[in-house]
Coordinates of C-alpha atoms in Angstrom, one line a residue:
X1 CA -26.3 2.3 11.9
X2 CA -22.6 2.0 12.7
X3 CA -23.4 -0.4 15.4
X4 CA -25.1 -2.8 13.5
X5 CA -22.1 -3.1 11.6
X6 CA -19.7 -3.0 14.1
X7 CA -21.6 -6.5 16.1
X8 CA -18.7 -7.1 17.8
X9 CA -19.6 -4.3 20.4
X10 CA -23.0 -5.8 20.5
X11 CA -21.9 -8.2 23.3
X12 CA -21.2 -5.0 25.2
X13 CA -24.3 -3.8 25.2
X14 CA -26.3 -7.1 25.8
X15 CA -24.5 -8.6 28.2
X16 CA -23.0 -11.6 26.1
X17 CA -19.4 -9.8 26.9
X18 CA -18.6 -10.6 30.4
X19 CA -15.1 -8.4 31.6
X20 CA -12.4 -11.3 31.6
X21 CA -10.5 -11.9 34.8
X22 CA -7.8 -9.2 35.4
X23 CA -4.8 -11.6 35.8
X24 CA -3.5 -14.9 35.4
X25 CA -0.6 -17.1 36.9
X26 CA 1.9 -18.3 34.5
X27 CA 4.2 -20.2 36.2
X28 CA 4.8 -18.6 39.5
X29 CA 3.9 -15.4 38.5
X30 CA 0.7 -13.3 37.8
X31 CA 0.5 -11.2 34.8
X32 CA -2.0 -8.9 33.3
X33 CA -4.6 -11.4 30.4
X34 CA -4.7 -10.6 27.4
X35 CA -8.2 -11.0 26.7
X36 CA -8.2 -8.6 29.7
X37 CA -6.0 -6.8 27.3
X38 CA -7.9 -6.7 24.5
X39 CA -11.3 -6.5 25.9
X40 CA -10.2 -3.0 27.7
X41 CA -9.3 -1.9 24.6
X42 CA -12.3 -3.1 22.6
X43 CA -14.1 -1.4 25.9
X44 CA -12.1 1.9 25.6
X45 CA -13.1 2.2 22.0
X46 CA -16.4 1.9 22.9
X47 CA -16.7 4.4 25.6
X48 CA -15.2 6.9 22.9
X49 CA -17.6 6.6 20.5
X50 CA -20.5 6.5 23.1
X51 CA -19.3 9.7 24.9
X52 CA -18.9 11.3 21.3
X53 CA -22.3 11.5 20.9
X54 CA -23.9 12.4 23.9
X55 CA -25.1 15.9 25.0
X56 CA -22.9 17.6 27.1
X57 CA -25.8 17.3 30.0
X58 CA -25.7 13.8 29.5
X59 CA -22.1 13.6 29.4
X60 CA -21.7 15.5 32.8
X61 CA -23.6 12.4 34.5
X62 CA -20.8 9.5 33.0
X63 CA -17.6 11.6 33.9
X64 CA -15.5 9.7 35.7
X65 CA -16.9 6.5 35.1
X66 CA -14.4 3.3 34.4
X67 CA -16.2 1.1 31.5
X68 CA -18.8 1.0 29.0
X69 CA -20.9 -0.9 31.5

């Protein structure tokens, strides 16, 4: 399956991907991560294909919802 090749979203799913803290301080000022960054993105991508390919019953119940988790 697609996810089998794509193991990087495996971590996702299993729990070995843990949401990375929000902000950091450089200096003396706080800025967005960018693992946050790039793990929202990785996240967002996720969600898509998830929510492609779910019945529109099912999808009903995860409107609204703000990650993958």
């Amino acid at each position: 399956s697609w996810f089998d090749r794509e193991s990087r979203f495996q971590g996702f799913i299993n729990d070995e991907i843990f949401v990375p803290d929000k902000y950091i301080i450089n200096g003396d000022k706080r800025e967005i991560s960018p693992d946050y960054l790039q793990w929202k993105k990785s996240d967002q991508l996720l969600r898509g294909w998830i929510t492609g390919t779910l019945s529109e019953e099912v999808l009903g119940l995860i409107v609204g919802l703000e990650t993958s988790e």
